[in-house]
Coordinates of C-alpha atoms in Angstrom, one line a residue:
M356 CA -97.5 -125.8 144.0
R357 CA -94.0 -125.9 145.3
A358 CA -92.3 -122.6 146.1
A359 CA -89.7 -121.3 143.7
L360 CA -87.0 -121.9 146.3
L361 CA -86.6 -125.5 147.5
L362 CA -84.7 -126.2 150.6
V363 CA -82.8 -129.4 150.4
V364 CA -81.4 -130.8 153.6
A365 CA -77.9 -132.1 153.1
V366 CA -76.9 -134.8 155.5
L367 CA -73.3 -133.8 155.0
V368 CA -72.1 -132.0 158.2
G369 CA -75.7 -131.2 159.0
T370 CA -75.9 -128.2 156.8
V371 CA -78.8 -126.9 154.8
V372 CA -78.1 -126.1 151.2
S373 CA -80.4 -123.8 149.3
V374 CA -81.1 -125.0 145.8
D375 CA -82.8 -122.5 143.5
V376 CA -85.6 -124.2 141.5
W377 CA -85.7 -121.1 139.3
W378 CA -87.6 -122.7 136.4
E379 CA -90.9 -123.4 138.2
S380 CA -92.4 -120.1 137.0
A381 CA -89.8 -119.1 134.4
V382 CA -89.9 -117.3 131.0
V383 CA -87.7 -119.3 128.6
Y384 CA -86.8 -117.5 125.4
Q385 CA -85.9 -119.7 122.4
I386 CA -83.2 -118.4 120.1
Y387 CA -82.7 -119.8 116.7
P388 CA -79.0 -118.7 116.4
R389 CA -78.9 -118.4 112.6
S390 CA -81.7 -115.9 112.6
F391 CA -81.3 -113.9 115.8
K392 CA -78.4 -111.5 115.3
D393 CA -75.4 -111.5 113.0
S394 CA -72.3 -109.8 114.5
N395 CA -69.8 -110.2 111.6
G396 CA -71.8 -109.4 108.4
D397 CA -71.8 -112.8 106.9
G398 CA -75.6 -113.0 106.9
I399 CA -75.7 -115.8 109.5
G400 CA -76.6 -115.2 113.2
D401 CA -73.9 -116.1 115.7
L402 CA -73.0 -116.4 119.4
N403 CA -71.5 -112.9 119.5
G404 CA -74.7 -111.5 118.1
I405 CA -76.6 -113.2 120.9
T406 CA -74.2 -111.8 123.5
Q407 CA -74.7 -108.3 122.0
K408 CA -78.5 -108.6 122.6
L409 CA -78.5 -110.1 126.1
A410 CA -79.1 -106.7 127.6
Y411 CA -82.3 -106.5 125.5
L412 CA -83.4 -109.9 126.9
K413 CA -82.6 -108.8 130.4
E414 CA -84.6 -105.6 129.9
T415 CA -87.5 -107.7 128.7
G416 CA -87.3 -109.9 131.8
V417 CA -86.6 -113.4 130.5
D418 CA -85.2 -115.9 132.9
A419 CA -83.3 -118.1 130.4
I420 CA -82.4 -118.4 126.8
W421 CA -82.7 -121.8 125.0
L422 CA -80.3 -122.0 122.1
S423 CA -81.1 -124.2 119.1
P424 CA -78.1 -126.4 118.3
I425 CA -74.8 -124.5 118.1
F426 CA -72.5 -127.6 117.7
L427 CA -70.2 -128.5 114.9
S428 CA -72.4 -129.6 111.9
P429 CA -72.4 -129.8 108.1
M430 CA -75.8 -128.0 108.5
Y431 CA -77.9 -130.3 106.2
D432 CA -80.6 -129.8 108.9
F433 CA -79.1 -126.6 110.3
G434 CA -77.5 -127.9 113.5
Y435 CA -79.7 -130.9 114.2
D436 CA -77.1 -133.1 112.4
I437 CA -74.2 -132.9 114.8
T438 CA -70.6 -133.8 113.9
D439 CA -69.1 -133.2 117.4
Y440 CA -71.2 -132.5 120.5
R441 CA -68.2 -130.7 122.2
K442 CA -67.3 -128.2 119.4
I443 CA -69.0 -125.0 118.2
A444 CA -70.0 -124.6 114.6
P445 CA -67.6 -122.1 113.0
E446 CA -70.3 -120.0 111.5
Y447 CA -71.6 -119.4 115.0
G448 CA -68.2 -118.7 116.5
T449 CA -65.7 -120.4 118.8
M450 CA -65.7 -122.0 122.3
D451 CA -64.2 -118.7 123.5
D452 CA -67.3 -116.9 122.1
F453 CA -69.5 -119.4 123.9
D454 CA -67.6 -118.8 127.2
A455 CA -68.0 -115.1 126.7
L456 CA -71.7 -115.5 126.2
M457 CA -72.0 -117.6 129.4
S458 CA -70.0 -115.0 131.3
K459 CA -72.2 -112.1 130.1
A460 CA -75.4 -114.1 130.7
K461 CA -74.3 -114.9 134.2
Q462 CA -73.5 -111.3 134.9
L463 CA -77.0 -110.3 133.8
G464 CA -78.7 -113.1 135.6
I465 CA -79.9 -114.9 132.5
R466 CA -79.5 -118.7 132.4
V467 CA -78.5 -120.6 129.3
I468 CA -80.2 -123.8 128.1
L469 CA -78.8 -125.9 125.3
D470 CA -80.6 -127.9 122.6
Y471 CA -79.4 -131.5 123.1
V472 CA -80.0 -133.8 120.0
P473 CA -79.6 -137.4 121.2
N474 CA -81.5 -139.4 118.6
H475 CA -79.0 -139.0 115.8
T476 CA -75.7 -137.5 114.7
S477 CA -74.3 -136.3 111.4
N478 CA -73.0 -139.0 109.0
E479 CA -69.8 -137.0 109.0
S480 CA -69.3 -137.6 112.7
E481 CA -66.2 -139.5 113.7
W482 CA -68.4 -141.9 115.5
F483 CA -70.4 -142.8 112.4
V484 CA -67.3 -143.0 110.2
K485 CA -65.7 -145.5 112.6
S486 CA -68.9 -147.4 113.0
A487 CA -69.2 -147.8 109.3
Q488 CA -65.7 -149.2 109.3
K489 CA -66.7 -151.6 112.1
D490 CA -64.2 -150.1 114.6
P491 CA -64.9 -152.3 117.7
N492 CA -65.2 -149.2 119.8
Y493 CA -67.9 -147.7 117.7
S494 CA -69.4 -150.5 115.7
D495 CA -72.7 -150.7 117.7
Y496 CA -73.2 -146.9 118.1
Y497 CA -75.8 -146.8 115.3
I498 CA -78.7 -148.9 114.0
W499 CA -77.3 -151.2 111.3
A500 CA -79.1 -154.0 109.5
D501 CA -78.7 -156.3 106.5
G502 CA -80.8 -155.6 103.5
K503 CA -83.4 -158.0 102.0
T504 CA -83.0 -159.8 98.7
D505 CA -85.4 -158.4 96.1
P506 CA -87.6 -161.4 95.2
E507 CA -87.9 -160.1 91.6
D508 CA -84.1 -159.6 91.2
P509 CA -81.8 -161.6 93.5
R510 CA -78.9 -159.4 92.6
K511 CA -80.7 -156.4 94.2
L512 CA -80.9 -155.5 97.9
L513 CA -83.9 -153.9 99.4
P514 CA -84.0 -151.9 102.7
P515 CA -84.4 -154.1 105.9
S516 CA -88.0 -152.9 106.5
N517 CA -90.7 -150.5 105.1
W518 CA -89.8 -147.8 107.7
V519 CA -90.2 -144.2 106.4
S520 CA -88.3 -141.1 107.3
V521 CA -90.0 -138.1 108.8
F522 CA -88.7 -136.2 105.8
R523 CA -90.2 -138.8 103.4
K524 CA -89.0 -141.9 101.6
S525 CA -87.1 -144.8 103.1
A526 CA -85.6 -144.4 106.6
W527 CA -82.8 -146.8 105.5
E528 CA -79.6 -145.9 103.6
Y529 CA -77.1 -148.3 102.3
S530 CA -73.4 -147.9 103.3
P531 CA -71.0 -149.3 100.7
V532 CA -68.3 -149.2 103.4
R533 CA -70.0 -151.4 105.9
K534 CA -72.2 -153.2 103.3
Q535 CA -75.3 -152.8 105.5
Y536 CA -78.1 -150.3 105.8
Y537 CA -78.2 -147.7 108.6
L538 CA -81.4 -146.2 110.0
H539 CA -82.1 -142.4 109.7
Q540 CA -85.5 -141.3 110.9
F541 CA -84.8 -137.8 109.5
V542 CA -82.5 -136.9 106.6
I543 CA -80.0 -139.3 105.1
G544 CA -77.2 -137.4 106.8
Q545 CA -78.7 -138.0 110.3
P546 CA -78.0 -141.7 111.2
D547 CA -79.9 -142.8 114.3
L548 CA -77.9 -143.7 117.4
N549 CA -78.3 -147.1 119.1
Y550 CA -79.4 -146.8 122.7
R551 CA -79.3 -150.5 123.2
C552 CA -75.5 -150.1 123.2
D553 CA -74.4 -149.4 126.8
K554 CA -71.2 -147.7 125.7
L555 CA -73.2 -145.2 123.6
R556 CA -75.5 -144.4 126.5
E557 CA -72.5 -143.6 128.7
E558 CA -71.0 -141.5 125.9
M559 CA -74.1 -139.4 125.7
K560 CA -74.0 -138.9 129.4
E561 CA -70.5 -137.6 129.1
V562 CA -71.8 -135.0 126.6
L563 CA -74.3 -133.7 129.2
R564 CA -71.5 -133.5 131.8
F565 CA -69.2 -131.6 129.5
W566 CA -71.8 -128.8 129.1
L567 CA -72.9 -128.9 132.7
E568 CA -69.3 -128.3 133.7
K569 CA -69.4 -125.2 131.6
G570 CA -72.3 -124.0 133.7
V571 CA -75.3 -124.4 131.5
S572 CA -78.6 -124.5 133.4
G573 CA -80.2 -127.4 131.5
F574 CA -81.3 -128.8 128.2
R575 CA -84.1 -129.0 125.8
V576 CA -83.9 -132.6 124.5
D577 CA -84.8 -133.1 120.8
A578 CA -87.0 -135.9 119.4
V579 CA -86.9 -138.1 122.5
N580 CA -89.7 -140.4 121.5
L581 CA -87.7 -141.6 118.5
M582 CA -84.6 -142.6 120.4
Y583 CA -85.5 -146.3 120.7
E584 CA -86.7 -148.7 118.0
V585 CA -88.2 -152.1 118.7
D586 CA -85.7 -154.7 119.9
P587 CA -84.9 -156.8 116.8
A588 CA -84.1 -159.8 119.1
K589 CA -87.9 -160.1 119.7
F590 CA -88.4 -160.6 115.9
G591 CA -85.6 -163.1 115.1
E592 CA -83.0 -160.3 114.8
V593 CA -84.8 -158.4 112.1
Y594 CA -86.7 -155.2 112.1
P595 CA -90.4 -155.8 111.3
D596 CA -92.5 -153.8 108.8
E597 CA -94.8 -151.2 110.3
P598 CA -98.5 -151.5 109.5
V599 CA -100.2 -149.2 107.1
S600 CA -102.1 -146.3 108.8
G601 CA -104.8 -145.9 106.2
T602 CA -104.3 -142.1 106.2
A603 CA -106.1 -140.7 103.2
G604 CA -104.0 -139.1 100.5
T605 CA -100.7 -140.6 101.6
T606 CA -98.3 -142.8 99.5
P607 CA -95.6 -145.3 100.7
D608 CA -93.1 -142.5 100.6
D609 CA -95.0 -140.4 103.1
Y610 CA -94.3 -140.6 106.9
D611 CA -98.0 -140.7 107.7
Y612 CA -98.5 -143.7 105.4
L613 CA -97.5 -146.0 108.3
N614 CA -98.5 -146.5 111.9
H615 CA -95.2 -146.1 113.7
I616 CA -95.5 -148.7 116.4
Y617 CA -91.9 -149.9 116.1
T618 CA -90.0 -146.6 115.8
R619 CA -91.7 -144.3 118.3
D620 CA -92.7 -144.3 122.0
Q621 CA -90.8 -147.4 123.1
N622 CA -90.9 -148.0 126.8
E623 CA -87.1 -147.9 127.2
T624 CA -87.0 -144.3 126.2
Y625 CA -88.4 -143.2 129.6
D626 CA -85.7 -145.0 131.5
V627 CA -83.0 -143.0 129.7
I628 CA -84.8 -139.7 130.4
Y629 CA -85.0 -140.6 134.1
E630 CA -81.3 -141.5 134.1
W631 CA -80.5 -138.1 132.6
R632 CA -82.7 -136.3 135.2
A633 CA -80.7 -138.0 137.9
L634 CA -77.4 -136.9 136.2
L635 CA -78.6 -133.3 136.1
D636 CA -79.5 -133.5 139.8
E637 CA -75.9 -134.3 140.6
Y638 CA -75.1 -130.7 139.7
N639 CA -77.7 -129.1 141.9
D640 CA -75.4 -128.4 144.8
K641 CA -72.4 -127.6 142.7
H642 CA -74.1 -124.8 140.9
N643 CA -76.6 -123.9 143.6
E644 CA -79.5 -124.3 141.1
S645 CA -81.8 -127.0 139.8
K646 CA -81.2 -127.8 136.2
I647 CA -84.1 -127.8 133.8
M648 CA -84.8 -130.6 131.3
M649 CA -87.5 -130.1 128.7
T650 CA -88.2 -132.9 126.3
E651 CA -89.7 -132.7 122.8
G652 CA -92.0 -135.6 121.9
Y653 CA -94.8 -135.2 119.5
T654 CA -97.0 -138.0 120.9
T655 CA -100.2 -138.7 122.7
L656 CA -101.0 -136.9 125.9
P657 CA -100.6 -140.0 128.1
N658 CA -97.2 -140.7 126.6
M659 CA -96.1 -137.1 127.2
M660 CA -97.1 -137.3 130.9
R661 CA -94.9 -140.3 131.4
Y662 CA -91.8 -138.1 130.8
Y663 CA -92.6 -136.3 134.1
G664 CA -91.7 -139.4 136.0
N665 CA -93.6 -140.9 138.9
K666 CA -93.9 -140.8 142.7
S667 CA -90.4 -142.3 143.1
I668 CA -88.5 -141.1 140.0
N669 CA -88.2 -137.5 138.6
G670 CA -88.2 -137.0 134.9
S671 CA -88.4 -134.0 132.5
I672 CA -90.9 -131.3 131.6
P673 CA -92.6 -132.7 128.4
L674 CA -93.1 -129.7 126.1
N675 CA -96.8 -129.0 125.8
F676 CA -97.5 -129.8 122.2
A677 CA -101.2 -130.4 123.0
Y678 CA -101.4 -126.7 123.7
L679 CA -99.3 -125.8 120.7
E680 CA -101.1 -128.0 118.1
E681 CA -104.7 -128.2 119.2
L682 CA -105.4 -124.4 119.4
K683 CA -106.3 -122.7 116.1
N684 CA -107.1 -119.2 114.9
T685 CA -110.8 -120.2 115.2
S686 CA -110.6 -121.6 118.7
T687 CA -113.2 -120.2 121.0
A688 CA -112.8 -119.4 124.7
R689 CA -114.3 -122.8 125.5
D690 CA -111.9 -124.5 123.2
I691 CA -109.0 -122.8 124.9
K692 CA -110.3 -123.7 128.3
M693 CA -110.7 -127.4 127.3
V694 CA -107.1 -127.6 126.0
V695 CA -105.6 -126.0 129.2
D696 CA -107.8 -128.0 131.5
K697 CA -106.8 -131.2 129.7
W698 CA -103.1 -130.7 130.4
M699 CA -103.7 -129.6 134.0
T700 CA -105.9 -132.6 134.6
F701 CA -103.5 -135.2 133.2
M702 CA -100.4 -133.7 134.7
P703 CA -99.2 -135.7 137.7
T704 CA -99.6 -134.0 141.1
G705 CA -96.7 -131.7 142.1
K706 CA -95.3 -131.4 138.5
I707 CA -94.8 -128.1 136.6
A708 CA -96.9 -127.2 133.5
N709 CA -95.6 -125.4 130.5
W710 CA -97.1 -123.4 127.7
V711 CA -95.5 -123.3 124.2
N712 CA -96.8 -120.7 121.7
G713 CA -94.3 -121.5 119.0
N714 CA -91.0 -122.9 118.0
H715 CA -88.6 -123.2 115.0
D716 CA -90.7 -126.1 113.6
K717 CA -94.1 -124.3 113.5
S718 CA -95.6 -121.4 111.8
R719 CA -95.2 -118.3 114.0
L720 CA -97.9 -117.4 116.6
A721 CA -99.1 -114.3 114.7
S722 CA -99.5 -116.3 111.5
R723 CA -101.2 -119.3 113.1
Y724 CA -103.6 -117.4 115.4
G725 CA -103.9 -114.1 113.5
I726 CA -102.5 -110.7 114.5
N727 CA -105.6 -109.9 116.5
R728 CA -104.7 -112.7 118.9
I729 CA -101.0 -112.0 119.5
D730 CA -101.6 -110.3 122.9
A731 CA -104.2 -112.8 124.0
M732 CA -102.0 -115.8 123.4
N733 CA -98.9 -114.2 124.9
M734 CA -101.0 -113.2 128.0
L735 CA -102.4 -116.7 128.3
A736 CA -98.9 -118.3 128.3
M737 CA -97.7 -115.9 130.9
I738 CA -100.5 -116.0 133.4
L739 CA -101.1 -119.8 133.4
P740 CA -99.0 -121.6 136.1
G741 CA -95.6 -123.0 135.2
V742 CA -93.0 -122.4 132.5
T743 CA -93.7 -119.9 129.6
I744 CA -91.7 -120.7 126.4
T745 CA -91.4 -117.9 123.9
Y746 CA -90.0 -118.4 120.4
Q747 CA -87.9 -115.4 119.2
G748 CA -90.1 -112.7 117.6
E749 CA -93.3 -113.7 119.3
E750 CA -92.9 -110.8 121.7
I751 CA -93.2 -108.3 118.8
G752 CA -95.7 -110.2 116.8
M753 CA -93.5 -111.3 113.9
T754 CA -95.3 -113.2 111.2
D755 CA -94.0 -115.9 108.9
G756 CA -91.8 -114.5 106.1
Y757 CA -92.2 -115.5 102.4
V758 CA -89.4 -117.8 101.2
S759 CA -89.4 -118.7 97.5
W760 CA -88.6 -122.2 96.2
R761 CA -85.3 -120.8 95.1
D762 CA -84.4 -119.6 98.6
T763 CA -85.8 -122.6 100.4
K764 CA -83.3 -124.3 102.7
D765 CA -85.4 -126.6 104.9
P766 CA -84.7 -130.3 104.0
Q767 CA -88.3 -131.1 104.9
A768 CA -89.4 -128.8 102.0
C769 CA -86.6 -129.7 99.6
N770 CA -87.5 -133.4 99.9
T771 CA -91.0 -132.9 98.5
D772 CA -92.0 -134.3 95.1
D773 CA -94.2 -131.3 94.5
P774 CA -92.2 -128.0 94.3
M775 CA -95.4 -126.1 93.7
N776 CA -96.5 -127.0 97.3
Y777 CA -93.2 -127.0 99.1
W778 CA -94.5 -124.1 101.3
R779 CA -97.0 -126.5 102.9
V780 CA -94.2 -128.3 104.8
S781 CA -91.4 -125.8 104.8
R782 CA -90.3 -124.5 108.2
D783 CA -88.2 -121.7 106.7
P784 CA -91.0 -119.0 107.0
A785 CA -90.8 -119.3 110.8
R786 CA -87.0 -119.0 110.7
T787 CA -86.5 -115.8 108.8
P788 CA -84.2 -113.2 110.6
Y789 CA -85.3 -111.2 113.6
H790 CA -86.6 -107.7 113.0
W791 CA -84.5 -105.3 115.2
D792 CA -85.4 -102.1 113.4
S793 CA -86.5 -100.7 110.0
T794 CA -83.0 -100.2 108.6
A795 CA -81.6 -102.4 105.8
L796 CA -82.2 -106.1 106.4
A797 CA -84.1 -105.3 109.6
G798 CA -80.9 -104.5 111.5
F799 CA -80.1 -108.2 111.6
T800 CA -76.7 -107.9 109.7
S801 CA -74.3 -105.2 108.5
G802 CA -73.7 -107.3 105.4
N803 CA -75.6 -107.3 102.1
T804 CA -77.4 -110.6 102.4
T805 CA -79.1 -113.0 104.9
W806 CA -79.2 -116.8 104.9
L807 CA -83.0 -116.6 104.6
P808 CA -84.8 -113.6 103.2
V809 CA -86.0 -111.0 105.7
A810 CA -89.8 -110.8 105.9
D811 CA -91.3 -107.9 103.8
N812 CA -93.1 -106.3 106.8
Y813 CA -90.0 -105.6 108.8
H814 CA -90.3 -101.8 108.1
T815 CA -93.4 -101.7 110.4
V816 CA -93.1 -104.8 112.5
N817 CA -89.8 -104.4 114.4
L818 CA -88.5 -104.0 117.9
A819 CA -87.4 -100.4 117.6
A820 CA -90.8 -99.2 116.4
Q821 CA -92.5 -101.1 119.2
V822 CA -90.2 -99.7 121.9
A823 CA -91.0 -96.2 120.6
A824 CA -94.7 -96.6 120.3
P825 CA -97.0 -95.6 123.2
K826 CA -98.6 -99.0 123.0
S827 CA -97.3 -102.2 121.3
H828 CA -97.2 -105.9 121.4
Y829 CA -93.7 -105.7 122.9
K830 CA -94.7 -103.4 125.7
F831 CA -97.7 -105.6 126.5
Y832 CA -95.4 -108.7 126.5
K833 CA -92.9 -107.0 128.9
D834 CA -95.7 -106.0 131.2
M835 CA -96.9 -109.6 131.3
V836 CA -93.4 -110.8 132.2
A837 CA -93.4 -108.4 135.1
L838 CA -96.9 -109.6 136.1
K839 CA -95.6 -113.2 136.1
R840 CA -93.3 -112.3 138.9
L841 CA -96.2 -111.6 141.3
P842 CA -96.8 -114.2 144.0
A843 CA -100.3 -115.1 142.8
V844 CA -99.0 -115.9 139.3
R845 CA -95.9 -117.8 140.6
A846 CA -97.7 -120.0 143.1
G847 CA -101.4 -119.2 143.2
D848 CA -104.4 -121.4 142.4
L849 CA -105.8 -121.3 138.8
D850 CA -109.5 -120.5 138.0
L851 CA -110.3 -120.7 134.3
R852 CA -113.7 -119.6 133.0
A853 CA -115.2 -119.3 129.5
L854 CA -118.0 -116.7 130.1
C855 CA -119.1 -117.3 126.5
D856 CA -117.5 -118.4 123.3
S857 CA -115.7 -115.1 123.0
V858 CA -114.6 -114.3 126.5
L859 CA -112.0 -116.2 128.6
V860 CA -111.1 -115.2 132.1
I861 CA -108.0 -116.5 133.8
T862 CA -107.7 -115.9 137.6
R863 CA -104.7 -116.6 139.9
L864 CA -105.4 -116.5 143.6
L865 CA -103.0 -116.8 146.5
P866 CA -104.1 -116.1 150.1
G867 CA -102.7 -112.9 151.5
Q868 CA -101.8 -111.6 148.0
S869 CA -103.4 -109.5 145.3
A870 CA -105.4 -111.5 142.8
V871 CA -104.3 -111.4 139.2
L872 CA -106.7 -111.7 136.3
G873 CA -106.4 -112.0 132.5
I874 CA -109.4 -111.3 130.3
M875 CA -109.5 -111.9 126.5
N876 CA -112.2 -110.9 124.1
L877 CA -111.8 -113.1 121.0
S878 CA -114.7 -111.5 119.1
G879 CA -114.8 -108.7 116.6
G880 CA -117.1 -106.6 118.7
E881 CA -117.0 -104.8 122.1
I882 CA -118.2 -106.7 125.1
T883 CA -118.9 -105.5 128.7
V884 CA -117.6 -108.2 131.1
N885 CA -119.2 -108.7 134.4
L886 CA -117.0 -110.6 137.0
S887 CA -119.4 -110.4 139.9
S888 CA -119.6 -114.2 140.0
L889 CA -115.9 -114.3 141.1
R890 CA -116.8 -113.7 144.7
L891 CA -113.2 -113.9 146.0
I892 CA -112.1 -111.0 143.8
P893 CA -112.3 -107.5 145.3
Q894 CA -114.5 -105.0 143.6
Q895 CA -111.8 -102.6 142.4
L896 CA -109.2 -103.7 139.9
T897 CA -106.1 -102.1 138.4
V898 CA -105.0 -102.5 134.8
E899 CA -101.5 -104.0 134.8
A900 CA -101.1 -104.8 131.1
S901 CA -103.3 -103.5 128.2
G902 CA -103.1 -105.0 124.7
V903 CA -102.9 -103.0 121.5
N904 CA -106.6 -103.4 120.9
C905 CA -107.7 -102.2 124.3
S906 CA -108.9 -98.7 125.2
L907 CA -107.9 -98.8 128.8
D908 CA -104.4 -97.7 129.7
K909 CA -102.0 -99.3 132.2
G910 CA -102.8 -98.0 135.7
A911 CA -106.5 -97.4 135.0
Q912 CA -109.0 -98.4 137.7
V913 CA -112.1 -100.5 136.9
Q914 CA -114.9 -102.1 138.7
K915 CA -115.3 -105.9 138.4
H916 CA -119.0 -105.8 137.4
S917 CA -118.4 -103.6 134.4
I918 CA -115.2 -104.0 132.4
Q919 CA -115.2 -102.7 128.8
M920 CA -113.4 -105.0 126.4
P921 CA -113.1 -103.7 122.8
A922 CA -112.8 -106.2 120.0
H923 CA -109.8 -108.5 120.3
C924 CA -108.7 -106.9 123.6
A925 CA -106.4 -108.7 126.0
L926 CA -106.3 -107.2 129.5
A927 CA -104.5 -108.1 132.6
L928 CA -105.6 -106.8 136.0
K929 CA -104.6 -106.9 139.6
S930 CA -106.9 -106.5 142.6
S931 CA -106.4 -103.3 144.5
Q932 CA -106.9 -105.1 147.8
I933 CA -105.6 -108.4 149.2
C934 CA -107.9 -111.2 148.4
C935 CA -109.0 -114.5 150.0

C-alpha cells in the first residue's frame, strides 16, 4: 500500500514538491445538508448550521465532509436537480456562507468534498430552457428525440423508445416548445445531459474548475453509469427499445421491467471519468494536496472496478456498493469475509479500497443491520484498509424515522401507484433530522417544525446523551477513528478470518509496529475467542475500543488465547509489543 504522503518529483527547477494524498486512509463524513443542522429556525438544515458543528466533527476526528448537493435547485429531488452549478440554493445560504464554511473547515483541518451531479440538470436550468428553444449554443446539451407515430392513432405521438425512468414510468417527456421528447432517467424535472456534445463536456469541466478554485478537496460524482446512452447513429439515428428483463412482479412502468443495456454502463463513461481525474490532478501542486474523486455507480463489480483506471490511466474510487448492498442483518462472519475478500480480490493492484455503511439513498445502518450490529459494522469500516465513509448519524446509531404518507417528500415514493406501500421505496426515513440532544425537535432547529419529522426515539438516541454516557456508540466510533490513525491500520497488511459463523477477526500487521485487531461476536451468546493460531500476534493485547455490548473496558489487558466476547460485542485491540 502506498504511504499517505506521496513525493512527486517536479522537473521544474529540480525541486521536490510534497503532495498530500490525504484520502488513502481517510474518514469521510457524508452530510445531508437539509437534515444536519438548521441555523435560522426555518426547519431546513443549512450551511451555517454545518459551520456551527464543524468543531464537533473535528473532535470526532473525521478527515473530510462530503456535502450532498447545495446548488441552486427547485428541489423536486432535493438538490439532485440543479438549476445552476455555480450558485448556492437560498434555503442553504449564500456563497459568502459557503466561503465561511470553507474558511472554518480549513482552520480546523477538515476538508470539504462536494456532490457533483453530472448526469442531469433541472428543467428550470437556463441551459435546458435555451436548449428547448434550439438556441445554437445549447441545442445539443440534452438528449432530444422525435416521437413515434401511434399505429392505432396517427394523430398521437408516442415516446421515442420504451425506456423507463428510475422513478417509474416513461423516461421520455414531450416538450411543446421544441416539439420533441427529452430523456429523463430520473424525475421529469431532471433532463439528461448529452455527453456526446463536446461543448457540454467542456462546460462540465468548467464547473469542476470553479469549485476547485474555491479550494474544495474533491468530489463525489452522482449516477456516473447513467451518463451515456447508446449512440443513436448506430441504430439509424433512433434510440432502440430495451429488452424485457423478465423480473417477476414488474410492469412496463417499473424500472426493473427492462434490461438496461442501452442506458447504463456505456464504454464512453469511463473516458470522461479519466478526463476528470486528470483535471483534478492539475490542482495537486496548487493546493498541495491530491484531490479525491468518488464515483457512484450501482452496477456489477467488474464495471465498478473499471472506474479505478488501469496501469496507464488514473480514475476514481468507485463507491463500494457490493459491501453496502450484499451485507444483511443475517449475514454471518463468513458472509462478511466473502464480501470483503471479493472487493479486495477484484480491486486493481495499488488502488485504494473503500467501505460504505450507508448513504442518503439507503436505510440507515442501525435499521438495516439491527442495533446489535452498530458497533461491529462501524468497527469493520474503520479497521479495513482504505477510505471509511460514514453517513451522518451512523456514529450514534440513529435508526430510520417514521414518515407518514402525508409527510412524504421523496419523489421515488410519491411516484408509486400504491400509497399503502410507499414506505417500501421511500428514502425519507433515512433523511430525517440529526439528533443533537433531547430538547424539542432533537436540537436540530430553534423553530417549530422540520422539513421531515424527527424520529420518535430522539429522546434516548442523541449525541448529547452518548457523549455523557460512560459507554456509547459514539465513544466507540470516536475510539475507532483514533485507531484508524495507527500505522498498522493506515498501511498494514490485512488478515481476515471467520473463526466460525459468529466470530470475525480482522488483523492489520505492519513490520515494526503494534498489531491492531478487531473482533466481532455476531451471536446472541458469550463466546471465548482463542487467537493462538495468529502466530505473529504477541500474547498480550490491550483493549483500544470496546463496544456497548462488551464487558471489557478500554485499557484492559487480555491474553490472546482467551478473550471473553459477550453477545453482540465488538472489540478492538492493539498488541502491547511490536509485532512481525
